Amino acid sequence: MTMNSSNERRRKRRSSAIVILILAVFFVGLYIYSKTRISGTALTSHNYMNRPVGSYWVNDNWGGNGGVTCCSKMSGDTAKVVWILSMSKAQEDQGMKIERHEELMPMPKRKAGDDTLHVYFLPGNKIELTWSATTLDKNSFRENTTKSNRE
């Protein structure tokens, strides 16, 4: 009887050790995953031109219609920005046409916590990009910005 209870205790300890090992591997894996993954990026725009931007893309991630899109993967040192200028009814009546523009530019530096890429459309079809920690942060404009090469 003592031999049987000794074996039973050994089996319980072994089972407990296996459960603890499995849980430890799971939590270590979860920790590594959370530290190495690229989190999703929100994409938003601010238009300072006299024409509406109907749609735009940054590295093939769509944005447009004045809203915020989520959750894109943004990485790399360069950003390919493509945008389509729409027009108001009055501009259409004056003979304006829809225009497509494209710019390859450096991706701005991204700090920890930055999850939103702001695209600024400026007069003369100039583009500025900046990261911030919120979709509403217009104060980051010019702080950590890359500018288009258009003169």
PDB file of C-alpha atoms in Angstrom:
ATOM      1  CA  MET A   1       0.000   0.000   0.000  1.00  0.00           C
ATOM      2  CA  THR A   2       2.805   2.424   0.755  1.00  0.00           C
ATOM      3  CA  MET A   3       4.431   1.513  -2.531  1.00  0.00           C
ATOM      4  CA  ASN A   4       1.212   2.268  -4.376  1.00  0.00           C
ATOM      5  CA  SER A   5       0.741   5.646  -2.718  1.00  0.00           C
ATOM      6  CA  SER A   6       4.387   6.488  -3.431  1.00  0.00           C
ATOM      7  CA  ASN A   7       3.876   5.766  -7.144  1.00  0.00           C
ATOM      8  CA  GLU A   8       0.672   7.767  -7.104  1.00  0.00           C
ATOM      9  CA  ARG A   9       2.445  10.766  -5.586  1.00  0.00           C
ATOM     10  CA  ARG A  10       5.174  10.514  -8.217  1.00  0.00           C
ATOM     11  CA  ARG A  11       2.570  10.470 -11.002  1.00  0.00           C
ATOM     12  CA  LYS A  12       0.820  13.515  -9.525  1.00  0.00           C
ATOM     13  CA  ARG A  13       4.110  15.406  -9.292  1.00  0.00           C
ATOM     14  CA  ARG A  14       5.016  14.439 -12.842  1.00  0.00           C
ATOM     15  CA  SER A  15       1.571  15.529 -14.098  1.00  0.00           C
ATOM     16  CA  SER A  16       1.857  18.829 -12.224  1.00  0.00           C
ATOM     17  CA  ALA A  17       5.336  19.429 -13.635  1.00  0.00           C
ATOM     18  CA  ILE A  18       4.091  18.771 -17.179  1.00  0.00           C
ATOM     19  CA  VAL A  19       1.161  21.180 -16.742  1.00  0.00           C
ATOM     20  CA  ILE A  20       3.471  23.868 -15.333  1.00  0.00           C
ATOM     21  CA  LEU A  21       5.929  23.355 -18.207  1.00  0.00           C
ATOM     22  CA  ILE A  22       3.153  23.618 -20.817  1.00  0.00           C
ATOM     23  CA  LEU A  23       1.817  26.808 -19.216  1.00  0.00           C
ATOM     24  CA  ALA A  24       5.317  28.301 -19.010  1.00  0.00           C
ATOM     25  CA  VAL A  25       5.987  27.568 -22.698  1.00  0.00           C
ATOM     26  CA  PHE A  26       2.604  29.078 -23.616  1.00  0.00           C
ATOM     27  CA  PHE A  27       3.200  32.307 -21.676  1.00  0.00           C
ATOM     28  CA  VAL A  28       6.786  32.688 -22.918  1.00  0.00           C
ATOM     29  CA  GLY A  29       5.528  32.225 -26.487  1.00  0.00           C
ATOM     30  CA  LEU A  30       2.761  34.778 -25.929  1.00  0.00           C
ATOM     31  CA  TYR A  31       5.276  37.265 -24.519  1.00  0.00           C
ATOM     32  CA  ILE A  32       7.652  36.807 -27.476  1.00  0.00           C
ATOM     33  CA  TYR A  33       4.770  37.183 -29.940  1.00  0.00           C
ATOM     34  CA  SER A  34       3.580  40.422 -28.314  1.00  0.00           C
ATOM     35  CA  LYS A  35       7.083  41.914 -28.444  1.00  0.00           C
ATOM     36  CA  THR A  36       7.890  40.977 -32.036  1.00  0.00           C
ATOM     37  CA  ARG A  37       4.659  41.529 -33.944  1.00  0.00           C
ATOM     38  CA  ILE A  38       3.987  44.717 -35.874  1.00  0.00           C
ATOM     39  CA  SER A  39       0.765  46.139 -34.581  1.00  0.00           C
ATOM     40  CA  GLY A  40      -1.943  47.326 -36.934  1.00  0.00           C
ATOM     41  CA  THR A  41      -1.711  50.868 -38.190  1.00  0.00           C
ATOM     42  CA  ALA A  42      -4.561  53.319 -38.487  1.00  0.00           C
ATOM     43  CA  LEU A  43      -4.390  55.541 -41.558  1.00  0.00           C
ATOM     44  CA  THR A  44      -5.923  59.019 -41.608  1.00  0.00           C
ATOM     45  CA  SER A  45      -5.607  62.116 -43.767  1.00  0.00           C
ATOM     46  CA  HIS A  46      -5.839  65.892 -43.505  1.00  0.00           C
ATOM     47  CA  ASN A  47      -6.573  67.787 -46.701  1.00  0.00           C
ATOM     48  CA  TYR A  48      -5.406  71.407 -47.080  1.00  0.00           C
ATOM     49  CA  MET A  49      -5.918  71.589 -50.848  1.00  0.00           C
ATOM     50  CA  ASN A  50      -8.768  73.250 -52.701  1.00  0.00           C
ATOM     51  CA  ARG A  51      -9.855  69.871 -54.107  1.00  0.00           C
ATOM     52  CA  PRO A  52     -11.173  66.814 -52.329  1.00  0.00           C
ATOM     53  CA  VAL A  53      -9.017  63.704 -52.115  1.00  0.00           C
ATOM     54  CA  GLY A  54     -11.377  60.888 -53.045  1.00  0.00           C
ATOM     55  CA  SER A  55      -9.018  58.000 -52.340  1.00  0.00           C
ATOM     56  CA  TYR A  56      -5.399  57.486 -51.421  1.00  0.00           C
ATOM     57  CA  TRP A  57      -3.072  54.582 -50.745  1.00  0.00           C
ATOM     58  CA  VAL A  58       0.089  54.299 -48.660  1.00  0.00           C
ATOM     59  CA  ASN A  59       2.060  51.191 -49.609  1.00  0.00           C
ATOM     60  CA  ASP A  60      -1.127  49.732 -51.112  1.00  0.00           C
ATOM     61  CA  ASN A  61      -3.199  50.372 -47.953  1.00  0.00           C
ATOM     62  CA  TRP A  62      -6.359  52.316 -48.842  1.00  0.00           C
ATOM     63  CA  GLY A  63      -7.666  55.423 -47.130  1.00  0.00           C
ATOM     64  CA  GLY A  64     -10.130  58.075 -48.158  1.00  0.00           C
ATOM     65  CA  ASN A  65     -13.450  59.848 -47.841  1.00  0.00           C
ATOM     66  CA  GLY A  66     -12.246  61.767 -44.787  1.00  0.00           C
ATOM     67  CA  GLY A  67     -12.276  58.769 -42.462  1.00  0.00           C
ATOM     68  CA  VAL A  68      -9.844  56.558 -40.616  1.00  0.00           C
ATOM     69  CA  THR A  69      -8.963  53.096 -41.870  1.00  0.00           C
ATOM     70  CA  CYS A  70      -7.625  50.352 -39.679  1.00  0.00           C
ATOM     71  CA  CYS A  71      -5.661  48.046 -39.309  1.00  0.00           C
ATOM     72  CA  SER A  72      -2.957  48.025 -41.958  1.00  0.00           C
ATOM     73  CA  LYS A  73       0.583  46.730 -41.739  1.00  0.00           C
ATOM     74  CA  MET A  74       3.085  49.547 -42.301  1.00  0.00           C
ATOM     75  CA  SER A  75       6.782  48.818 -42.347  1.00  0.00           C
ATOM     76  CA  GLY A  76       9.864  49.699 -44.321  1.00  0.00           C
ATOM     77  CA  ASP A  77      11.872  52.836 -44.948  1.00  0.00           C
ATOM     78  CA  THR A  78       9.838  54.184 -47.873  1.00  0.00           C
ATOM     79  CA  ALA A  79       6.217  55.044 -48.472  1.00  0.00           C
ATOM     80  CA  LYS A  80       4.562  54.966 -51.861  1.00  0.00           C
ATOM     81  CA  VAL A  81       1.684  57.438 -51.645  1.00  0.00           C
ATOM     82  CA  VAL A  82      -0.900  57.445 -54.428  1.00  0.00           C
ATOM     83  CA  TRP A  83      -3.861  59.818 -54.360  1.00  0.00           C
ATOM     84  CA  ILE A  84      -6.785  60.716 -56.570  1.00  0.00           C
ATOM     85  CA  LEU A  85      -8.078  64.267 -56.588  1.00  0.00           C
ATOM     86  CA  SER A  86     -11.809  64.442 -57.024  1.00  0.00           C
ATOM     87  CA  MET A  87     -13.754  67.620 -57.579  1.00  0.00           C
ATOM     88  CA  SER A  88     -16.745  69.463 -56.326  1.00  0.00           C
ATOM     89  CA  LYS A  89     -19.739  69.998 -58.611  1.00  0.00           C
ATOM     90  CA  ALA A  90     -18.645  73.617 -59.200  1.00  0.00           C
ATOM     91  CA  GLN A  91     -15.124  72.470 -60.144  1.00  0.00           C
ATOM     92  CA  GLU A  92     -16.570  69.870 -62.504  1.00  0.00           C
ATOM     93  CA  ASP A  93     -18.731  72.558 -64.125  1.00  0.00           C
ATOM     94  CA  GLN A  94     -15.547  74.615 -64.661  1.00  0.00           C
ATOM     95  CA  GLY A  95     -14.032  71.709 -66.613  1.00  0.00           C
ATOM     96  CA  MET A  96     -11.673  70.209 -64.020  1.00  0.00           C
ATOM     97  CA  LYS A  97     -10.784  66.539 -64.399  1.00  0.00           C
ATOM     98  CA  ILE A  98     -10.047  63.818 -61.871  1.00  0.00           C
ATOM     99  CA  GLU A  99      -6.274  63.605 -61.328  1.00  0.00           C
ATOM    100  CA  ARG A 100      -4.080  60.743 -60.112  1.00  0.00           C
ATOM    101  CA  HIS A 101      -0.754  61.505 -58.396  1.00  0.00           C
ATOM    102  CA  GLU A 102       1.998  59.306 -57.013  1.00  0.00           C
ATOM    103  CA  GLU A 103       4.997  59.988 -54.771  1.00  0.00           C
ATOM    104  CA  LEU A 104       7.719  57.749 -53.350  1.00  0.00           C
ATOM    105  CA  MET A 105       9.052  59.233 -50.134  1.00  0.00           C
ATOM    106  CA  PRO A 106      10.826  58.253 -46.909  1.00  0.00           C
ATOM    107  CA  MET A 107       8.676  56.768 -44.162  1.00  0.00           C
ATOM    108  CA  PRO A 108       8.954  58.941 -41.032  1.00  0.00           C
ATOM    109  CA  LYS A 109      10.480  57.493 -37.876  1.00  0.00           C
ATOM    110  CA  ARG A 110       7.976  55.643 -35.703  1.00  0.00           C
ATOM    111  CA  LYS A 111       8.199  55.886 -31.908  1.00  0.00           C
ATOM    112  CA  ALA A 112       6.875  53.341 -29.427  1.00  0.00           C
ATOM    113  CA  GLY A 113       3.120  53.787 -29.104  1.00  0.00           C
ATOM    114  CA  ASP A 114       2.682  55.421 -32.522  1.00  0.00           C
ATOM    115  CA  ASP A 115      -0.175  53.593 -34.196  1.00  0.00           C
ATOM    116  CA  THR A 116      -1.561  56.181 -36.620  1.00  0.00           C
ATOM    117  CA  LEU A 117       0.007  57.377 -39.853  1.00  0.00           C
ATOM    118  CA  HIS A 118      -1.238  60.869 -40.754  1.00  0.00           C
ATOM    119  CA  VAL A 119      -1.136  61.854 -44.421  1.00  0.00           C
ATOM    120  CA  TYR A 120      -1.222  65.623 -45.014  1.00  0.00           C
ATOM    121  CA  PHE A 121      -2.300  66.785 -48.470  1.00  0.00           C
ATOM    122  CA  LEU A 122      -0.932  70.300 -48.946  1.00  0.00           C
ATOM    123  CA  PRO A 123      -1.346  72.865 -51.749  1.00  0.00           C
ATOM    124  CA  GLY A 124       0.669  72.106 -54.867  1.00  0.00           C
ATOM    125  CA  ASN A 125       0.104  68.354 -54.429  1.00  0.00           C
ATOM    126  CA  LYS A 126       2.713  68.177 -51.676  1.00  0.00           C
ATOM    127  CA  ILE A 127       2.518  65.365 -49.158  1.00  0.00           C
ATOM    128  CA  GLU A 128       3.716  65.134 -45.578  1.00  0.00           C
ATOM    129  CA  LEU A 129       3.605  62.006 -43.435  1.00  0.00           C
ATOM    130  CA  THR A 130       3.815  61.805 -39.667  1.00  0.00           C
ATOM    131  CA  TRP A 131       3.196  59.196 -36.982  1.00  0.00           C
ATOM    132  CA  SER A 132       1.296  59.800 -33.768  1.00  0.00           C
ATOM    133  CA  ALA A 133      -0.312  57.861 -30.951  1.00  0.00           C
ATOM    134  CA  THR A 134      -3.833  58.974 -31.838  1.00  0.00           C
ATOM    135  CA  THR A 135      -5.990  59.521 -34.908  1.00  0.00           C
ATOM    136  CA  LEU A 136      -6.898  63.014 -33.697  1.00  0.00           C
ATOM    137  CA  ASP A 137      -3.391  64.344 -33.041  1.00  0.00           C
ATOM    138  CA  LYS A 138      -2.900  67.196 -35.489  1.00  0.00           C
ATOM    139  CA  ASN A 139      -0.287  68.756 -33.185  1.00  0.00           C
ATOM    140  CA  SER A 140       2.323  66.257 -34.354  1.00  0.00           C
ATOM    141  CA  PHE A 141       2.306  67.939 -37.768  1.00  0.00           C
ATOM    142  CA  ARG A 142       5.873  69.036 -38.543  1.00  0.00           C
ATOM    143  CA  GLU A 143       7.329  67.392 -35.414  1.00  0.00           C
ATOM    144  CA  ASN A 144       8.344  64.036 -36.905  1.00  0.00           C
ATOM    145  CA  THR A 145       7.448  64.534 -40.541  1.00  0.00           C
ATOM    146  CA  THR A 146       8.744  63.513 -43.917  1.00  0.00           C
ATOM    147  CA  LYS A 147       7.927  65.813 -46.804  1.00  0.00           C
ATOM    148  CA  SER A 148       7.355  65.150 -50.458  1.00  0.00           C
ATOM    149  CA  ASN A 149      10.024  66.114 -52.952  1.00  0.00           C
ATOM    150  CA  ARG A 150       7.686  68.300 -54.999  1.00  0.00           C
ATOM    151  CA  GLU A 151       8.745  71.918 -55.176  1.00  0.00           C
TER     152      GLU A 151
END
